[in-house]
Structures are given as structure tokens and as C-alpha cells.
Coordinates of C-alpha atoms (C1' of nucleotides) in Angstrom, one line a residue:
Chain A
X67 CA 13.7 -10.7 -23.7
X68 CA 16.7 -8.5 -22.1
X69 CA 17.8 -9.3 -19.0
X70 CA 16.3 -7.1 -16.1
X71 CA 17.8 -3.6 -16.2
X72 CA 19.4 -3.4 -12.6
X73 CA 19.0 0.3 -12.2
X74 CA 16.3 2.7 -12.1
X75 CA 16.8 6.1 -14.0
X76 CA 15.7 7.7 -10.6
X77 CA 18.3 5.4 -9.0
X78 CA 20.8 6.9 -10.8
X79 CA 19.9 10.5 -10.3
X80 CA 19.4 9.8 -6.5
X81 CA 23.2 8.8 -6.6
X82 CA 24.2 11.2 -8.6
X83 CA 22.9 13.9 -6.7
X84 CA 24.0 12.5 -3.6
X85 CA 27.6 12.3 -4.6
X86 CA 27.5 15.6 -6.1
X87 CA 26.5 17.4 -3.2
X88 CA 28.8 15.7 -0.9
X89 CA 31.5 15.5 -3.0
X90 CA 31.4 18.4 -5.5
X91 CA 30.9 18.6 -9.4
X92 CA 34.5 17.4 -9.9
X93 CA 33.9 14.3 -7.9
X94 CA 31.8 13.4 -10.6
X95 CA 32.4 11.1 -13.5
X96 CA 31.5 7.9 -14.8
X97 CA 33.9 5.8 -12.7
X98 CA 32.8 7.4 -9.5
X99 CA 29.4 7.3 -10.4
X100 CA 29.6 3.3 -11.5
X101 CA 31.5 2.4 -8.4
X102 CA 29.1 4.4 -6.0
X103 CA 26.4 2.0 -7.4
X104 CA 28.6 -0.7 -6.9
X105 CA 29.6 -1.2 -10.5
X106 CA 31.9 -0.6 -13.9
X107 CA 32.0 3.0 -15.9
X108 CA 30.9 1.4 -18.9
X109 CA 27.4 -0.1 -17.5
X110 CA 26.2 3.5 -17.1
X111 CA 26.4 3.6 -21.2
X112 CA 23.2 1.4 -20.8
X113 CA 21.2 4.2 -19.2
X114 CA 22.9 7.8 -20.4
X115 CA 23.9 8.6 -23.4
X116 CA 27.7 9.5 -22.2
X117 CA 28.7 12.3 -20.0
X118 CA 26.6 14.7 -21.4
X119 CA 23.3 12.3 -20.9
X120 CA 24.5 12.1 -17.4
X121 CA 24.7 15.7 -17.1
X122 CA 21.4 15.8 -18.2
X123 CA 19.7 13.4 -15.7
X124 CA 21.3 15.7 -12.6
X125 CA 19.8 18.6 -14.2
X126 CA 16.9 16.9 -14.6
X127 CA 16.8 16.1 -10.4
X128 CA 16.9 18.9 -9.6
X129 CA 14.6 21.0 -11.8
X130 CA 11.8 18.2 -10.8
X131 CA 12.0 19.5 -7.1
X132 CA 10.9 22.8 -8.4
X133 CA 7.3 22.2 -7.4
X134 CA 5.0 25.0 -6.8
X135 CA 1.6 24.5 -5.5
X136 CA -1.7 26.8 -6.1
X137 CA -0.8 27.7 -9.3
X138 CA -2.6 29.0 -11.2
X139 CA -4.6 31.3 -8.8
X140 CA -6.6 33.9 -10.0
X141 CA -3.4 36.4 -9.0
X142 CA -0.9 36.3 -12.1
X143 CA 1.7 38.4 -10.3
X144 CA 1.6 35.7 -7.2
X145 CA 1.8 32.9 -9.5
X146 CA 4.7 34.8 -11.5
X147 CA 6.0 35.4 -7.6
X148 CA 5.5 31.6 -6.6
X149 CA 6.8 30.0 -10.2
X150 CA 10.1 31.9 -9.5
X151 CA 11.1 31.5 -6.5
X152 CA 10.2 27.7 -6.7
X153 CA 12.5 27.1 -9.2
X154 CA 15.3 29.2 -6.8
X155 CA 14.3 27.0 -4.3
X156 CA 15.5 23.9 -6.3
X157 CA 18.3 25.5 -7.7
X158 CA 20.3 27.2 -4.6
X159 CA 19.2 23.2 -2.8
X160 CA 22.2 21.7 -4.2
X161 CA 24.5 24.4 -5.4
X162 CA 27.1 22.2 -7.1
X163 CA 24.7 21.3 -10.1
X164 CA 24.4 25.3 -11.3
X165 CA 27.1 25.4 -13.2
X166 CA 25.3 22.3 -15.1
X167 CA 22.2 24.1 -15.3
X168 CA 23.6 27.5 -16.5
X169 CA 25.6 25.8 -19.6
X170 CA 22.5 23.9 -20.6
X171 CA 19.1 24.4 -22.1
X172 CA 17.2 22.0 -21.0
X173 CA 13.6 20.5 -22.0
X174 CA 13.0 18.5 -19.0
X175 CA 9.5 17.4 -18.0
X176 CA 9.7 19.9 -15.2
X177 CA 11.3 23.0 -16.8
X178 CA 8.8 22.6 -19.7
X179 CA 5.9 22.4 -17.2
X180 CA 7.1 25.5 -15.4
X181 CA 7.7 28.0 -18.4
X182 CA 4.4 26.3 -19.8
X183 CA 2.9 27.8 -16.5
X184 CA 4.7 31.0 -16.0
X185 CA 3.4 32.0 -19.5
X186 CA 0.3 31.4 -18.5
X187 CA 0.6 33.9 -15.9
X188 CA 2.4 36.5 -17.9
X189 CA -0.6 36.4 -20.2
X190 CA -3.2 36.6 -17.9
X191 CA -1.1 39.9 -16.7
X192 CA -2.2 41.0 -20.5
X193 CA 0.9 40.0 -22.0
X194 CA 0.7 38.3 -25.4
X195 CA 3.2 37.9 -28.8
X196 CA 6.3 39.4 -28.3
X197 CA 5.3 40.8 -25.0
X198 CA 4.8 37.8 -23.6
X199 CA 8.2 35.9 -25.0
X200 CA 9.8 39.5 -23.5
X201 CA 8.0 38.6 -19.8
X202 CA 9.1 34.9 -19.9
X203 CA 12.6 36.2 -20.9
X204 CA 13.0 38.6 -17.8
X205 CA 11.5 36.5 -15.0
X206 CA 13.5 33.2 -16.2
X207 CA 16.8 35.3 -16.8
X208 CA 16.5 37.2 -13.3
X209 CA 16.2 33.6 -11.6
X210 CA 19.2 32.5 -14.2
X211 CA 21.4 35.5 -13.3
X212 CA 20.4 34.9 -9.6
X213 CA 21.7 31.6 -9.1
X214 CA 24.8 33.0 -11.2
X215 CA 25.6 35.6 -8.7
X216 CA 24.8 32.9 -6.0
X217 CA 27.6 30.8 -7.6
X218 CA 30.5 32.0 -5.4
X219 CA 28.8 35.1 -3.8
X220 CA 28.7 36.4 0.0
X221 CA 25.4 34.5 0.0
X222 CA 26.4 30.6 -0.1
X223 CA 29.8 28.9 0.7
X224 CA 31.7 27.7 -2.1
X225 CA 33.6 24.2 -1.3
X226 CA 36.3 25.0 0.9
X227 CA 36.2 28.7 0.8
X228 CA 34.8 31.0 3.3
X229 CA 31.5 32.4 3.1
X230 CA 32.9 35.7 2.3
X231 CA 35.8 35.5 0.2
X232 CA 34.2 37.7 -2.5
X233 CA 33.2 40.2 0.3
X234 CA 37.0 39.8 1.5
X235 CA 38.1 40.3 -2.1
X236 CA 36.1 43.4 -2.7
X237 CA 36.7 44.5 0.8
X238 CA 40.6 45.0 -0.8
X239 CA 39.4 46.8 -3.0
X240 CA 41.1 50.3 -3.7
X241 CA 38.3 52.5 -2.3
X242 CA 38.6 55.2 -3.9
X243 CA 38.3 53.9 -7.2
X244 CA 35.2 51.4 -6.6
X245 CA 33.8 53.0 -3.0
X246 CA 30.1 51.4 -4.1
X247 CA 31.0 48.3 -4.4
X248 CA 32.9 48.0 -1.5
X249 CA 29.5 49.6 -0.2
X250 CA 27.7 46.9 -1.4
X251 CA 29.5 43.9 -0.6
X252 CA 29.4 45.6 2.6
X253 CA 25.6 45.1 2.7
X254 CA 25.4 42.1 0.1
X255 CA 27.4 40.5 3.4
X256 CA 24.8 40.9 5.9
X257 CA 21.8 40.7 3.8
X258 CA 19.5 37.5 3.4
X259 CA 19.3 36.2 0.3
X260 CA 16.0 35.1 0.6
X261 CA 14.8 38.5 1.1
X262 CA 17.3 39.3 -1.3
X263 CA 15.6 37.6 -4.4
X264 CA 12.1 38.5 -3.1
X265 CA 12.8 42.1 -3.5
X266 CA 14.2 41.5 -7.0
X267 CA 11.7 39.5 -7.9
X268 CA 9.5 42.4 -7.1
X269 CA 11.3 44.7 -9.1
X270 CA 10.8 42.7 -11.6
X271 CA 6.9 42.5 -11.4
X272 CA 6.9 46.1 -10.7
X273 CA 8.3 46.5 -14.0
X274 CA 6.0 44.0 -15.5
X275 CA 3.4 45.9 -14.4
X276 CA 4.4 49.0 -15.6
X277 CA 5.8 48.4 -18.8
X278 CA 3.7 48.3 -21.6
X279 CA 2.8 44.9 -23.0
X280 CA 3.8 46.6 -26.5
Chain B
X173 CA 67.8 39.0 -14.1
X174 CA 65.4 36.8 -16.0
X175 CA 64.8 35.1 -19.6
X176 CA 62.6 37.9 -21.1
X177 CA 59.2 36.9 -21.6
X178 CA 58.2 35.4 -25.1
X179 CA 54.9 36.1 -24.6
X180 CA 52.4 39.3 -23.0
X181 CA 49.6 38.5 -21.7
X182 CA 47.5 40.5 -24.2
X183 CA 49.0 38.3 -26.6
X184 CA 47.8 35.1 -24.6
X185 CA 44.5 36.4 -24.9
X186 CA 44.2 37.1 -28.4
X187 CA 45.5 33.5 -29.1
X188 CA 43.3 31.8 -26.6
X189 CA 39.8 34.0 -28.0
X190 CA 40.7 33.3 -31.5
X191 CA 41.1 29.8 -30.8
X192 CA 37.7 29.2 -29.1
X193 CA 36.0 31.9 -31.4
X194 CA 37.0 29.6 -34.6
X195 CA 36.5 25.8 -33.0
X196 CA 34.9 26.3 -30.0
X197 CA 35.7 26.1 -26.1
X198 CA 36.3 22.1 -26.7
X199 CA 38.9 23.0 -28.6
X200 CA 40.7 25.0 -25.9
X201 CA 43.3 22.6 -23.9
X202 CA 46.9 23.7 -22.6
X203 CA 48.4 21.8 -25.1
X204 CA 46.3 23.1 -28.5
X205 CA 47.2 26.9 -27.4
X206 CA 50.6 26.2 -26.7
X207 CA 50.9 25.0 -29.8
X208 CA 48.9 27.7 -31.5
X209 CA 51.9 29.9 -29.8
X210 CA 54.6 28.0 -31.3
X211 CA 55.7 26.6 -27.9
X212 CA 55.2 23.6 -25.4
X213 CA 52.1 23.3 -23.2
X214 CA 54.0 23.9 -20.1
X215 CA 55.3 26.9 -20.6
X216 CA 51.9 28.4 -20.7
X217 CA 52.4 27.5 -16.5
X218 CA 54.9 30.8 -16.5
X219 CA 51.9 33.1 -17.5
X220 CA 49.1 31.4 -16.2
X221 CA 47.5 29.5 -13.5
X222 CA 46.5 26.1 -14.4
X223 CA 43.7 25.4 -16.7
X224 CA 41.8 28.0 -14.3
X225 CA 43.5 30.9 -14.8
X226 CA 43.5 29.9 -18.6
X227 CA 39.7 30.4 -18.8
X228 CA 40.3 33.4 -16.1
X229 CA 42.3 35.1 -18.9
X230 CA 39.5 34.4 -21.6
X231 CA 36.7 35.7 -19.1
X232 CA 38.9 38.9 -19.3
X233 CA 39.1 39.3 -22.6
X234 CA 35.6 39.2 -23.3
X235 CA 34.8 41.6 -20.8
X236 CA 37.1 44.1 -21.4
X237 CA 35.4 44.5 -24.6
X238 CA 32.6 45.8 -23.0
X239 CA 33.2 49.6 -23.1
X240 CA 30.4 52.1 -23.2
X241 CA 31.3 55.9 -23.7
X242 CA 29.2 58.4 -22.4
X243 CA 28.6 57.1 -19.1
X244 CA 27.5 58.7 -16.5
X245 CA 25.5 61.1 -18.2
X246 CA 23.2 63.1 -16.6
X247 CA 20.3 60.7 -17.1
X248 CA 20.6 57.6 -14.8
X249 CA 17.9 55.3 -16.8
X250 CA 20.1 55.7 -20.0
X251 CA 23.4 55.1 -18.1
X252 CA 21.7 51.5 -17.0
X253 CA 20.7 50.8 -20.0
X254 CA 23.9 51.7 -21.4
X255 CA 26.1 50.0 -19.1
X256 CA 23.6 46.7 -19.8
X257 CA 23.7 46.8 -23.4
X258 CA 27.6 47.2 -23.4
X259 CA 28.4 44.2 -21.7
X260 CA 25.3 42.2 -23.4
X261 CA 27.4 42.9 -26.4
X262 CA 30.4 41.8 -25.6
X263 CA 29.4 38.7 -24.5
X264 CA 27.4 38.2 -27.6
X265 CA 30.5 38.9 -29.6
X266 CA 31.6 35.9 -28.3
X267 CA 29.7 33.3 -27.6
X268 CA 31.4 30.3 -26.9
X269 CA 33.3 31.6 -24.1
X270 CA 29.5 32.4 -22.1
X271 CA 30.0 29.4 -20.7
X272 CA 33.2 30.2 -18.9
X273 CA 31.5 33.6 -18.0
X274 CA 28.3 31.7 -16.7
X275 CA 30.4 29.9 -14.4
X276 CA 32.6 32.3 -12.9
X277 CA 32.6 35.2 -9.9
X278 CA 35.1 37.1 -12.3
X279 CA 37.0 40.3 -10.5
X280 CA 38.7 41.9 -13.8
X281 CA 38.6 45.5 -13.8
X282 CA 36.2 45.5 -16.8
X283 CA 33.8 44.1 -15.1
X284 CA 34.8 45.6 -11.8
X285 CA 34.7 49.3 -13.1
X286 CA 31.1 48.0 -15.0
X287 CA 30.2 47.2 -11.2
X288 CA 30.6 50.1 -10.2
X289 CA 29.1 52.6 -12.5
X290 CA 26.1 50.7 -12.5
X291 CA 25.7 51.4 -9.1
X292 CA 26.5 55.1 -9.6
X293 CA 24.1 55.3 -12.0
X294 CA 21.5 53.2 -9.6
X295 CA 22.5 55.9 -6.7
X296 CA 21.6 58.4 -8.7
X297 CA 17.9 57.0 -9.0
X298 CA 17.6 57.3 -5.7
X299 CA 18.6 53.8 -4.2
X300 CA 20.7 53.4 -1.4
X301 CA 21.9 50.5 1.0
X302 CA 20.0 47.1 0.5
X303 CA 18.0 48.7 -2.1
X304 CA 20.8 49.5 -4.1
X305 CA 22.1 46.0 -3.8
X306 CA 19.2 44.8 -5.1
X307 CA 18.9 46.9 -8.4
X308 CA 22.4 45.6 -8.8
X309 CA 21.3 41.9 -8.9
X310 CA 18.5 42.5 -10.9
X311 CA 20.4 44.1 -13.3
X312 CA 23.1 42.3 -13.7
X313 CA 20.9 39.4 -13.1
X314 CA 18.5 40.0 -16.5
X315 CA 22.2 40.1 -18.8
X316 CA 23.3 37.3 -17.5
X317 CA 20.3 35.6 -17.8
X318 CA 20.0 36.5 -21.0
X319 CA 23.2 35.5 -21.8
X320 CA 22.3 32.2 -20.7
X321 CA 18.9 31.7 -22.6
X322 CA 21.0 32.6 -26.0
X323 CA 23.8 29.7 -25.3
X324 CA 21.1 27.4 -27.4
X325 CA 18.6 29.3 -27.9
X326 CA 17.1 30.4 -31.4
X327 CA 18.8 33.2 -31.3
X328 CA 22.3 32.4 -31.7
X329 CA 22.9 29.3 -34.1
X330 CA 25.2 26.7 -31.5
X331 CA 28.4 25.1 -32.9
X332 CA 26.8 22.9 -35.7
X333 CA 23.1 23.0 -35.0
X334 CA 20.8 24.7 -36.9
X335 CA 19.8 28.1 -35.6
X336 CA 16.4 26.9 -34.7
X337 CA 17.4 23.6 -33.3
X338 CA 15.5 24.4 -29.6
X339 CA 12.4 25.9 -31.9
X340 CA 11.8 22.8 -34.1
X341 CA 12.4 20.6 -30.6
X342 CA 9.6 23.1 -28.5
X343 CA 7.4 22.5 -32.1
X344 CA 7.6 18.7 -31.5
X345 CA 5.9 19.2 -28.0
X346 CA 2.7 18.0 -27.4
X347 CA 0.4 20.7 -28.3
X348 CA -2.5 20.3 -26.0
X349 CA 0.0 20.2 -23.1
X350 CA 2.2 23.0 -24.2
X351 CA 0.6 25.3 -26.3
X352 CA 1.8 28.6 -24.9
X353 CA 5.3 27.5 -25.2
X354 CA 5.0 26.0 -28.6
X355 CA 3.5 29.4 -29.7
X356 CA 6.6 31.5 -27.7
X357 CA 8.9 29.3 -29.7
X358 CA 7.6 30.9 -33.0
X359 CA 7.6 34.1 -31.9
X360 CA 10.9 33.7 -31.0
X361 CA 12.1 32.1 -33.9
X362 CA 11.2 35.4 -35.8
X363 CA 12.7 38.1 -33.6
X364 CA 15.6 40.1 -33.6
X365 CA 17.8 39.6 -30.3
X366 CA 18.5 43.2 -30.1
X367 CA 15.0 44.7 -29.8
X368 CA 14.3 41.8 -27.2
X369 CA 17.3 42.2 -25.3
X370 CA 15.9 45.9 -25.5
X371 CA 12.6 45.2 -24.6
X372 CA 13.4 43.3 -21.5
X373 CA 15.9 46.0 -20.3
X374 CA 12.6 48.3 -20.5
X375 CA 10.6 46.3 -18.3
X376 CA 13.3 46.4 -15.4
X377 CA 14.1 49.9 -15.9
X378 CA 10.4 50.5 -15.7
X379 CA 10.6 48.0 -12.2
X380 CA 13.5 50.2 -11.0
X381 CA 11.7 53.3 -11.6
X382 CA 8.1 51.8 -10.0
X383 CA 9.3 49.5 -7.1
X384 CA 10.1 51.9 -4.0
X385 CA 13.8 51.3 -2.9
X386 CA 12.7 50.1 0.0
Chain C
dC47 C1' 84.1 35.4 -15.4
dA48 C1' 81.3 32.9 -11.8
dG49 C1' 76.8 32.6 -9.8
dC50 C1' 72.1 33.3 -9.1
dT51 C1' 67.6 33.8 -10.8
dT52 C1' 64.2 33.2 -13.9
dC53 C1' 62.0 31.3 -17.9
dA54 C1' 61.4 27.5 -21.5
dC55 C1' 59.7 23.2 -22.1
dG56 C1' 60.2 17.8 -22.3
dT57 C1' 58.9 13.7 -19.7
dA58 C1' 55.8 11.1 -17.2
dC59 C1' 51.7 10.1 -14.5
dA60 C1' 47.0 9.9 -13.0
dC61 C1' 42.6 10.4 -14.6
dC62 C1' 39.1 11.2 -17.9
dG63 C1' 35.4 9.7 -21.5
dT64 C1' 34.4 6.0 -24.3
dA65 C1' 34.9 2.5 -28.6
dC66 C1' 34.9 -2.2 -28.7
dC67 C1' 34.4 -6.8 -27.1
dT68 C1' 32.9 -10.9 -24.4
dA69 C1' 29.9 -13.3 -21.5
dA70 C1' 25.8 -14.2 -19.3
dA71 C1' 20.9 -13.7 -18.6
dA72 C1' 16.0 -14.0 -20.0
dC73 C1' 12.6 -14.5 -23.4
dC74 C1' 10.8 -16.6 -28.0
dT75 C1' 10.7 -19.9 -30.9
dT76 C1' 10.4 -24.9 -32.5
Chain D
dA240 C1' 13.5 -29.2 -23.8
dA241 C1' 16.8 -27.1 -26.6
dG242 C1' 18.5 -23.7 -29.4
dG243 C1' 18.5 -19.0 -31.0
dT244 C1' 18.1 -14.2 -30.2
dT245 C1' 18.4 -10.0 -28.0
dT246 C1' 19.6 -7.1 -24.4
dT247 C1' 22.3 -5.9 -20.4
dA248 C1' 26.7 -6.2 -17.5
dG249 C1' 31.0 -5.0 -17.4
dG250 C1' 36.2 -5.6 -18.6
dT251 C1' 40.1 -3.9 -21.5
dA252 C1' 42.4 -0.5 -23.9
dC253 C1' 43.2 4.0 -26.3
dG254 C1' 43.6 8.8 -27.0
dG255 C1' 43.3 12.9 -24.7
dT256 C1' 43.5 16.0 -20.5
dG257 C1' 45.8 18.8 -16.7
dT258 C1' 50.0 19.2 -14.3
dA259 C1' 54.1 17.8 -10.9
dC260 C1' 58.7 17.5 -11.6
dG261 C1' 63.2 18.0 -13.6
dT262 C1' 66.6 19.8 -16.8
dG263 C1' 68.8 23.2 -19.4
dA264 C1' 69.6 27.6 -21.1
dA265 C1' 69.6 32.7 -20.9
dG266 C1' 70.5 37.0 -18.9
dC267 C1' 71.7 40.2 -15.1
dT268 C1' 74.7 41.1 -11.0
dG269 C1' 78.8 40.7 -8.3

DNA sequence: CAGCTTCACGTACACCGTACCTAAAACCTT
DNA sequence: AAGGTTTTAGGTACGGTGTACGTGAAGCTG
């Protein structure tokens, strides 16, 4: 009966992603979003529910590139490995949608697939009960706190600043109140993140490993 | 010379934390802690800058709550856990401002003097250069992502949802696709923050004490 | 007592999300 | 074929936001 909706719901997130990488998280809002489509604010009410619906769909873009093949293996601690750093990937891929993502809890098709997934692994490490919700907690709040510290960190460029204005800032530092972290943002400076998350990440399944599943 | 200040800055912070701790961080706007001061929104530009430096103050005041006595010891895995725990708690205390915290690369002393007995207490486990960097992130990485999974999670009722909102809504997944998730839900639902917040913090102290620092 | 410096704070503007409304488009009746 | 019905498109307008700018007063210094 309606007439023919003029926009696809992956339409819109291509657009909004788009604009939001370009442009940063505060070029976006309804108006600029509607005009980039090539019409008003208030047709966007037809396919979000508000700002926070359209929140929602970036969130939703970019958890949905989080793909991560061969899982599950028969190797829980590579599938624990590979469901991680996927979801990295897709995160530190368009930088200006974390702050979206960290304020959120989302139930996405793709998030739910994932933790669905990454408990699987866990338990076929042993893990099961409170163990297991304890294993899911660590690996999804390393990856969390990762792409936190990846926010404005020496590791990507915030919009207009310099790679390493917090390595600047530390660098200022009086050192002989906080010598190790003007150590470390020293090293944090030079280092690749990358490497960086895969030898957190194996911290973290070291630890997995050797804690006790209760 | 001047006008004496009408206001401290301590005093700016107590007004802005009590503001978002009884209606939330929507509540928070120049204007509405202005008035909550008895004075006009701009004069808040004398102590602040802008709406950033507003939420910079709040950040603050969280974290400076995060003191933890006794550290160093002589006992570096106790000092981590201590130093986690403290600033877990903090921003617990307060949860509507973990947003703002989520968000930000904050550089108050709190958190700057937390920095860097952390990796005192790391050093003295025997990590150095990159390696120490990276039991930094991974610790600091877990509270934050912890911090992040409670926002809306069942442990920490959000403004005006029921404390298991996220619970009923993982309940109402399909089963057969889900099950693990549906079953981590309930688990969840029935546990105390504290011992999992705990429990995690075991399994990356055990990772810190297993992984070789490289 | 000037005079300068600093703070207090009202006004005004651009921009935001969005409640509400109108018109047109496409299907379902009759 | 014509009318009714339902849904989408999109304009208008309102209350709220952050803040640039300007004015006025208050206190120290000469």
C-alpha cells in the first residue's frame, strides 16, 4: 500500500559512515545526514528511531565488518586469538564511531554472533558457569579498553592533532615524579599497535590458561 | 587586581558530580549548573573551558576518588590488583559520568600518579620496555572495559531501566542460535560485580605472571 | 582619586533534535 | 474507474544547547 521506501537501511549506514569518517562524529546529525542523501532531517524519522536509532545503525556498520573466518577450529585459544582481534580490526577501521560504541551496549546481529562464538571457544578451553561469563568479560573488556586507549593515544591520529600529542604531553611531564611513564610513552611512541594488541591479547590467554576455571 | 573568585574549582566539581549523580549526564548543560551555582551560564567560561573542559572537570573528580593506601607494597601482584580495584571503584561510584571517562585521554594527576604506580608495580614483576607497555594496556585495558560492559549491563540498574533490562533482552534471543549467551545472561544476572570484577583481575594477573615479557 | 585589570553575566545567534502537519504516492476496495 | 486508506516524504516551528561578544562593576595600584 505505502509508497516505495526510497532508502535502504544499508544505504543509510553506507552514508553515514562515509560522512563520519570524512567528516568526524560532530559532523554528524540528522540535517547533515538528510542533505548528504539529498533530502530533509525529518524523512530519516522514517527509518531510525531519532538520534539514538541513528547512532545505532553506525554502530551497527561497523561491528558487521568484524568478520572472522575458520572459526571455530579445533584450537580455542586461536579462535579466542582470531574473535578478538577481528572485532579490533573493525573498530580501529573508522575511529570516529568508538566513542559510539564505548557508550552503548549493543545487540547487533554481529556483536551477538561474535560473543555467541567467543563463548564457545572459552568453553571448549574448559571454561563453564561463572568461569566462562568471567572469560567473556576479560577478552571483550581488553578489546573495549583497547580501542579506549586507541581513542587519542600515540597509536592513531586524532582529527587535527598530531599523532603524538599525548606522547608530547607526557613527554612534559615532570620526570621525576612520573619517570615510567614518560618511559612508556617513550616506547608506546615507536611501538606498532598491531603488535601491540597481539601481545596483550596473549597476556590475556596466558592468563586464561592459567587461571583456574573456578 | 581582580574581582575575587565566587567560585573554587573544587566547588565546581562538587556541584557538577552532584548534578549528574542525581539526574544524570543529560541533565548536565552550562546553563543547569550555573544555575545550580546561583549564577549565569557564562560565568562558568571564567573557570572552565567550554562544554569540554566542563566534562574535563567531572572526569577529574571521579578519578581523584580513586585512592588506594598501601601501595607499593612489597608484593607487586597485590599492588596491581590494588591500584585496579581502586579506580574500578571509583568509577563505579559513579556511573553516569563513565561515559565522559569512556571517551576521554584524561591527564589529571589522579589518574596520572595511578599511571605510574602501576607501572612501578609492573617493573617490579620483572617487565621492562615494550613489555611493560603492554601489561600497562592490558591492565588498564580490563577496568576500562569493564567499566564499559557495566554502563547497561545487569550489573548496574541504568537511569530508569530495570536492573536486568539487557538480561530479559539476551532471554528473548533465539535459543537455538544463541544458547551460550542466553545461559551467560543468567549467570550474570545472579552475580555479584565485585567477585567478577575480582575474578577477572585474577586471570590477567595470572597472564602477567605466565606470559614472558617478551 | 584615576586607571587598569579582571571577573560577572546578560544578550543574541547558530545549530541541534524532533513534535506536528500537509501533501502526494501506491495499493485495496467497490 | 473512482474513491478510500495507508504509508512515506518532507516542511515548519519550538525549545534547548554551546558560546561569541559586549557591558558593567569590583578591587588593586599608581
Amino acid at each position: 500500500m505505502p509508497a516505495p521506501r526510497r532508502f535502504s537501511r544499508r544505504r543509510l549506514q553506507e552514508s553515514a559512515l562515509a560522512l563520519v569518517d570524512a567528516e568526524g562524529l560532530g559532523a554528524l546529525s540528522m540535517r547533515s545526514l538528510a542533505a548528504a542523501l539529498g533530502t530533509g532531517a525529518m524523512t530519516l524519522y522514517n527509518y531510525v528511531e531519532g538520534r539514538e536509532g541513528l547512532e545505532e545503525l553506525l554502530v551497527e556498520a561497523v561491528m558487521a565488518e568484524a568478520v572472522c573466518e575458520g572459526v571455530p577450529s579445533d584450537d580455542w585459544r586461536a579462535d579466542v586469538r582470531a574473535l578478538a582481534t577481528a572485532t579490533w580490526r573493525a573498530v580501529r577501521a573508522h575511529p570516529d564511531v568508538i566513542p559510539l560504541i564505548l557508550t552503548r551496549r549493543t545487540f547487533d546481529e554481529a556483536t551477538l554472533v561474535q560473543g555467541e562464538a567467543l563463548l564457545d571457544a572459552l568453553a571448549r578451553g574448559g571454561r563453564s558457569g561463572a568461569g566462562l561469563l568471567v572469560g567473556l568479560r576479560v577478552v571483550t573488556g581488553y578489546v573495549m579498553g583497547f580501542a579506549q586507549a586507541e581513542l587519542a593515544g600515540p597509536l592513531s591520529a586524532g582529527r587535527g592533532e598530531s599523532v603524538s600529542a599525548i606522547t608530547d604531553r607526557v613527554r612534559a611531564l615532570p620526570p621525576e615524579r612520573f619517570p615510567r611513564l614518560i618511559d612508556a610513552a617513550a616506547t608506546a611512541a615507536g611501538s606498532d599497535p598491531r603488535a601491540e594488541f597481539a601481545a596483550g591479547l596473549e597476556v590475556v590467554v596466558a592468563g586464561l590458561d592459567a587461571a583456574p576455571p573456578a
